[in-house]
């Protein structure tokens, strides 16, 4: 599997953080759940990013 460079991973994390904020601002419960799942994914990606350093 191909490696992802650090800057690309940072950009993906940034986009996902923005998406989570958007979903969290919406009133529907399914959007809140989606925001939670995105936050869990970004936490995992951030830990992978810190492991690469």
mmCIF file of N, CA, C and O in Angstrom:
data_model
loop_
_atom_site.group_PDB
_atom_site.id
_atom_site.type_symbol
_atom_site.label_atom_id
_atom_site.label_comp_id
_atom_site.label_asym_id
_atom_site.label_seq_id
_atom_site.Cartn_x
_atom_site.Cartn_y
_atom_site.Cartn_z
ATOM 1 N N UNK A 1 0.846 -1.183 0.000
ATOM 2 C CA UNK A 1 0.000 0.000 0.000
ATOM 3 C C UNK A 1 0.887 1.240 0.000
ATOM 4 O O UNK A 1 1.906 1.293 0.686
ATOM 5 N N UNK A 2 0.482 2.239 -0.740
ATOM 6 C CA UNK A 2 1.287 3.453 -0.881
ATOM 7 C C UNK A 2 1.209 4.304 0.388
ATOM 8 O O UNK A 2 0.171 4.378 1.048
ATOM 9 N N UNK A 3 2.333 4.929 0.697
ATOM 10 C CA UNK A 3 2.373 5.832 1.842
ATOM 11 C C UNK A 3 1.805 7.190 1.451
ATOM 12 O O UNK A 3 1.909 7.621 0.305
ATOM 13 N N UNK A 4 1.227 7.852 2.422
ATOM 14 C CA UNK A 4 0.690 9.196 2.221
ATOM 15 C C UNK A 4 1.653 10.170 2.878
ATOM 16 O O UNK A 4 2.064 9.965 4.022
ATOM 17 N N UNK A 5 2.012 11.223 2.158
ATOM 18 C CA UNK A 5 2.965 12.178 2.727
ATOM 19 C C UNK A 5 2.299 12.971 3.862
ATOM 20 O O UNK A 5 1.074 13.050 3.976
ATOM 21 N N UNK A 6 3.135 13.536 4.695
ATOM 22 C CA UNK A 6 2.691 14.221 5.905
ATOM 23 C C UNK A 6 1.743 15.383 5.588
ATOM 24 O O UNK A 6 0.716 15.550 6.240
ATOM 25 N N UNK A 7 2.069 16.174 4.575
ATOM 26 C CA UNK A 7 1.229 17.334 4.258
ATOM 27 C C UNK A 7 -0.143 16.913 3.738
ATOM 28 O O UNK A 7 -1.143 17.561 4.044
ATOM 29 N N UNK A 8 -0.190 15.833 2.963
ATOM 30 C CA UNK A 8 -1.482 15.333 2.481
ATOM 31 C C UNK A 8 -2.334 14.840 3.642
ATOM 32 O O UNK A 8 -3.542 15.093 3.693
ATOM 33 N N UNK A 9 -1.713 14.158 4.587
ATOM 34 C CA UNK A 9 -2.438 13.664 5.752
ATOM 35 C C UNK A 9 -2.952 14.826 6.607
ATOM 36 O O UNK A 9 -4.080 14.788 7.096
ATOM 37 N N UNK A 10 -2.157 15.872 6.737
ATOM 38 C CA UNK A 10 -2.603 17.050 7.485
ATOM 39 C C UNK A 10 -3.800 17.712 6.796
ATOM 40 O O UNK A 10 -4.729 18.177 7.462
ATOM 41 N N UNK A 11 -3.784 17.747 5.476
ATOM 42 C CA UNK A 11 -4.883 18.346 4.716
ATOM 43 C C UNK A 11 -6.163 17.516 4.875
ATOM 44 O O UNK A 11 -7.247 18.062 5.055
ATOM 45 N N UNK A 12 -6.030 16.197 4.844
ATOM 46 C CA UNK A 12 -7.189 15.308 5.042
ATOM 47 C C UNK A 12 -7.776 15.525 6.431
ATOM 48 O O UNK A 12 -8.998 15.633 6.590
ATOM 49 N N UNK A 13 -6.923 15.605 7.434
ATOM 50 C CA UNK A 13 -7.382 15.839 8.803
ATOM 51 C C UNK A 13 -8.103 17.175 8.903
ATOM 52 O O UNK A 13 -9.149 17.296 9.542
ATOM 53 N N UNK A 14 -7.572 18.178 8.251
ATOM 54 C CA UNK A 14 -8.195 19.500 8.256
ATOM 55 C C UNK A 14 -9.591 19.456 7.636
ATOM 56 O O UNK A 14 -10.552 20.011 8.184
ATOM 57 N N UNK A 15 -9.715 18.789 6.483
ATOM 58 C CA UNK A 15 -11.017 18.672 5.830
ATOM 59 C C UNK A 15 -12.008 17.900 6.697
ATOM 60 O O UNK A 15 -13.182 18.267 6.796
ATOM 61 N N UNK A 16 -11.546 16.834 7.308
ATOM 62 C CA UNK A 16 -12.433 16.042 8.157
ATOM 63 C C UNK A 16 -12.870 16.818 9.396
ATOM 64 O O UNK A 16 -14.022 16.693 9.834
ATOM 65 N N UNK A 17 -11.972 17.610 9.966
ATOM 66 C CA UNK A 17 -12.349 18.450 11.115
ATOM 67 C C UNK A 17 -13.448 19.432 10.733
ATOM 68 O O UNK A 17 -14.404 19.644 11.484
ATOM 69 N N UNK A 18 -13.321 20.033 9.561
ATOM 70 C CA UNK A 18 -14.339 20.975 9.089
ATOM 71 C C UNK A 18 -15.674 20.260 8.843
ATOM 72 O O UNK A 18 -16.737 20.785 9.171
ATOM 73 N N UNK A 19 -15.620 19.074 8.287
ATOM 74 C CA UNK A 19 -16.842 18.299 8.051
ATOM 75 C C UNK A 19 -17.513 17.941 9.370
ATOM 76 O O UNK A 19 -18.744 18.006 9.495
ATOM 77 N N UNK A 20 -16.722 17.571 10.365
ATOM 78 C CA UNK A 20 -17.283 17.230 11.677
ATOM 79 C C UNK A 20 -17.965 18.438 12.299
ATOM 80 O O UNK A 20 -19.048 18.310 12.893
ATOM 81 N N UNK A 21 -17.366 19.611 12.170
ATOM 82 C CA UNK A 21 -17.988 20.836 12.704
ATOM 83 C C UNK A 21 -19.314 21.114 12.007
ATOM 84 O O UNK A 21 -20.288 21.503 12.648
ATOM 85 N N UNK A 22 -19.342 20.913 10.689
ATOM 86 C CA UNK A 22 -20.560 21.134 9.927
ATOM 87 C C UNK A 22 -21.666 20.185 10.376
ATOM 88 O O UNK A 22 -22.792 20.610 10.647
ATOM 89 N N UNK A 23 -21.349 18.904 10.458
ATOM 90 C CA UNK A 23 -22.350 17.918 10.870
ATOM 91 C C UNK A 23 -22.795 18.136 12.310
ATOM 92 O O UNK A 23 -23.958 17.931 12.645
ATOM 93 N N UNK A 24 -21.886 18.544 13.168
ATOM 94 C CA UNK A 24 -22.237 18.756 14.574
ATOM 95 C C UNK A 24 -23.192 19.941 14.737
ATOM 96 O O UNK A 24 -23.997 19.976 15.666
ATOM 97 N N UNK A 25 -23.115 20.898 13.834
ATOM 98 C CA UNK A 25 -23.982 22.081 13.915
ATOM 99 C C UNK A 25 -25.405 21.791 13.457
ATOM 100 O O UNK A 25 -26.318 22.568 13.765
ATOM 101 N N UNK A 26 -25.613 20.704 12.751
ATOM 102 C CA UNK A 26 -26.954 20.368 12.265
ATOM 103 C C UNK A 26 -27.783 19.734 13.380
ATOM 104 O O UNK A 26 -27.241 19.061 14.256
ATOM 105 N N UNK A 27 -29.095 19.932 13.351
ATOM 106 C CA UNK A 27 -29.928 19.490 14.483
ATOM 107 C C UNK A 27 -30.272 18.005 14.520
ATOM 108 O O UNK A 27 -30.667 17.503 15.561
ATOM 109 N N UNK A 28 -30.124 17.293 13.422
ATOM 110 C CA UNK A 28 -30.566 15.895 13.378
ATOM 111 C C UNK A 28 -29.585 14.963 14.105
ATOM 112 O O UNK A 28 -28.375 15.170 14.053
ATOM 113 N N UNK A 29 -30.111 13.950 14.764
ATOM 114 C CA UNK A 29 -29.284 13.016 15.531
ATOM 115 C C UNK A 29 -28.313 12.256 14.640
ATOM 116 O O UNK A 29 -27.169 12.017 15.022
ATOM 117 N N UNK A 30 -28.735 11.889 13.433
ATOM 118 C CA UNK A 30 -27.832 11.152 12.546
ATOM 119 C C UNK A 30 -26.616 11.995 12.173
ATOM 120 O O UNK A 30 -25.530 11.466 11.974
ATOM 121 N N UNK A 31 -26.783 13.308 12.119
ATOM 122 C CA UNK A 31 -25.650 14.194 11.823
ATOM 123 C C UNK A 31 -24.700 14.262 13.022
ATOM 124 O O UNK A 31 -23.488 14.325 12.840
ATOM 125 N N UNK A 32 -25.252 14.246 14.213
ATOM 126 C CA UNK A 32 -24.415 14.238 15.426
ATOM 127 C C UNK A 32 -23.590 12.950 15.478
ATOM 128 O O UNK A 32 -22.409 12.972 15.826
ATOM 129 N N UNK A 33 -24.212 11.834 15.126
ATOM 130 C CA UNK A 33 -23.511 10.547 15.106
ATOM 131 C C UNK A 33 -22.414 10.549 14.050
ATOM 132 O O UNK A 33 -21.308 10.048 14.279
ATOM 133 N N UNK A 34 -22.709 11.120 12.901
ATOM 134 C CA UNK A 34 -21.725 11.205 11.820
ATOM 135 C C UNK A 34 -20.533 12.065 12.259
ATOM 136 O O UNK A 34 -19.381 11.720 12.008
ATOM 137 N N UNK A 35 -20.806 13.167 12.946
ATOM 138 C CA UNK A 35 -19.740 14.033 13.444
ATOM 139 C C UNK A 35 -18.863 13.277 14.443
ATOM 140 O O UNK A 35 -17.639 13.399 14.429
ATOM 141 N N UNK A 36 -19.497 12.482 15.288
ATOM 142 C CA UNK A 36 -18.746 11.689 16.274
ATOM 143 C C UNK A 36 -17.830 10.684 15.581
ATOM 144 O O UNK A 36 -16.661 10.519 15.964
ATOM 145 N N UNK A 37 -18.336 10.013 14.561
ATOM 146 C CA UNK A 37 -17.526 9.036 13.826
ATOM 147 C C UNK A 37 -16.365 9.714 13.102
ATOM 148 O O UNK A 37 -15.250 9.193 13.079
ATOM 149 N N UNK A 38 -16.610 10.887 12.533
ATOM 150 C CA UNK A 38 -15.540 11.629 11.864
ATOM 151 C C UNK A 38 -14.484 12.051 12.879
ATOM 152 O O UNK A 38 -13.281 11.976 12.604
ATOM 153 N N UNK A 39 -14.913 12.467 14.061
ATOM 154 C CA UNK A 39 -13.958 12.856 15.106
ATOM 155 C C UNK A 39 -13.105 11.664 15.539
ATOM 156 O O UNK A 39 -11.908 11.821 15.797
ATOM 157 N N UNK A 40 -13.710 10.489 15.618
ATOM 158 C CA UNK A 40 -12.935 9.299 15.966
ATOM 159 C C UNK A 40 -11.900 8.991 14.886
ATOM 160 O O UNK A 40 -10.760 8.633 15.188
ATOM 161 N N UNK A 41 -12.279 9.157 13.630
ATOM 162 C CA UNK A 41 -11.359 8.927 12.516
ATOM 163 C C UNK A 41 -10.204 9.924 12.540
ATOM 164 O O UNK A 41 -9.045 9.547 12.357
ATOM 165 N N UNK A 42 -10.496 11.192 12.791
ATOM 166 C CA UNK A 42 -9.426 12.187 12.824
ATOM 167 C C UNK A 42 -8.482 11.948 14.003
ATOM 168 O O UNK A 42 -7.284 12.158 13.868
ATOM 169 N N UNK A 43 -9.011 11.484 15.108
ATOM 170 C CA UNK A 43 -8.151 11.150 16.249
ATOM 171 C C UNK A 43 -7.179 10.037 15.875
ATOM 172 O O UNK A 43 -5.985 10.100 16.178
ATOM 173 N N UNK A 44 -7.683 9.035 15.180
ATOM 174 C CA UNK A 44 -6.847 7.922 14.734
ATOM 175 C C UNK A 44 -5.785 8.406 13.741
ATOM 176 O O UNK A 44 -4.617 8.027 13.829
ATOM 177 N N UNK A 45 -6.196 9.264 12.804
ATOM 178 C CA UNK A 45 -5.247 9.783 11.815
ATOM 179 C C UNK A 45 -4.185 10.668 12.464
ATOM 180 O O UNK A 45 -3.012 10.630 12.085
ATOM 181 N N UNK A 46 -4.594 11.453 13.455
ATOM 182 C CA UNK A 46 -3.631 12.314 14.160
ATOM 183 C C UNK A 46 -2.608 11.465 14.903
ATOM 184 O O UNK A 46 -1.423 11.808 14.940
ATOM 185 N N UNK A 47 -3.028 10.360 15.485
ATOM 186 C CA UNK A 47 -2.088 9.489 16.186
ATOM 187 C C UNK A 47 -1.122 8.849 15.190
ATOM 188 O O UNK A 47 0.067 8.702 15.463
ATOM 189 N N UNK A 48 -1.620 8.469 14.018
ATOM 190 C CA UNK A 48 -0.740 7.911 12.972
ATOM 191 C C UNK A 48 0.263 8.971 12.510
ATOM 192 O O UNK A 48 1.421 8.655 12.264
ATOM 193 N N UNK A 49 -0.190 10.210 12.401
ATOM 194 C CA UNK A 49 0.677 11.304 11.980
ATOM 195 C C UNK A 49 1.784 11.530 13.013
ATOM 196 O O UNK A 49 2.937 11.727 12.653
ATOM 197 N N UNK A 50 1.425 11.469 14.283
ATOM 198 C CA UNK A 50 2.418 11.664 15.341
ATOM 199 C C UNK A 50 3.404 10.499 15.394
ATOM 200 O O UNK A 50 4.555 10.693 15.759
ATOM 201 N N UNK A 51 2.955 9.307 15.024
ATOM 202 C CA UNK A 51 3.857 8.155 14.992
ATOM 203 C C UNK A 51 4.894 8.269 13.875
ATOM 204 O O UNK A 51 6.000 7.768 13.998
ATOM 205 N N UNK A 52 4.502 8.964 12.789
ATOM 206 C CA UNK A 52 5.413 9.127 11.659
ATOM 207 C C UNK A 52 6.543 10.101 11.966
ATOM 208 O O UNK A 52 7.596 10.038 11.365
ATOM 209 N N UNK A 53 6.307 11.023 12.883
ATOM 210 C CA UNK A 53 7.311 12.063 13.182
ATOM 211 C C UNK A 53 8.540 11.518 13.815
ATOM 212 O O UNK A 53 8.862 10.616 14.275
#
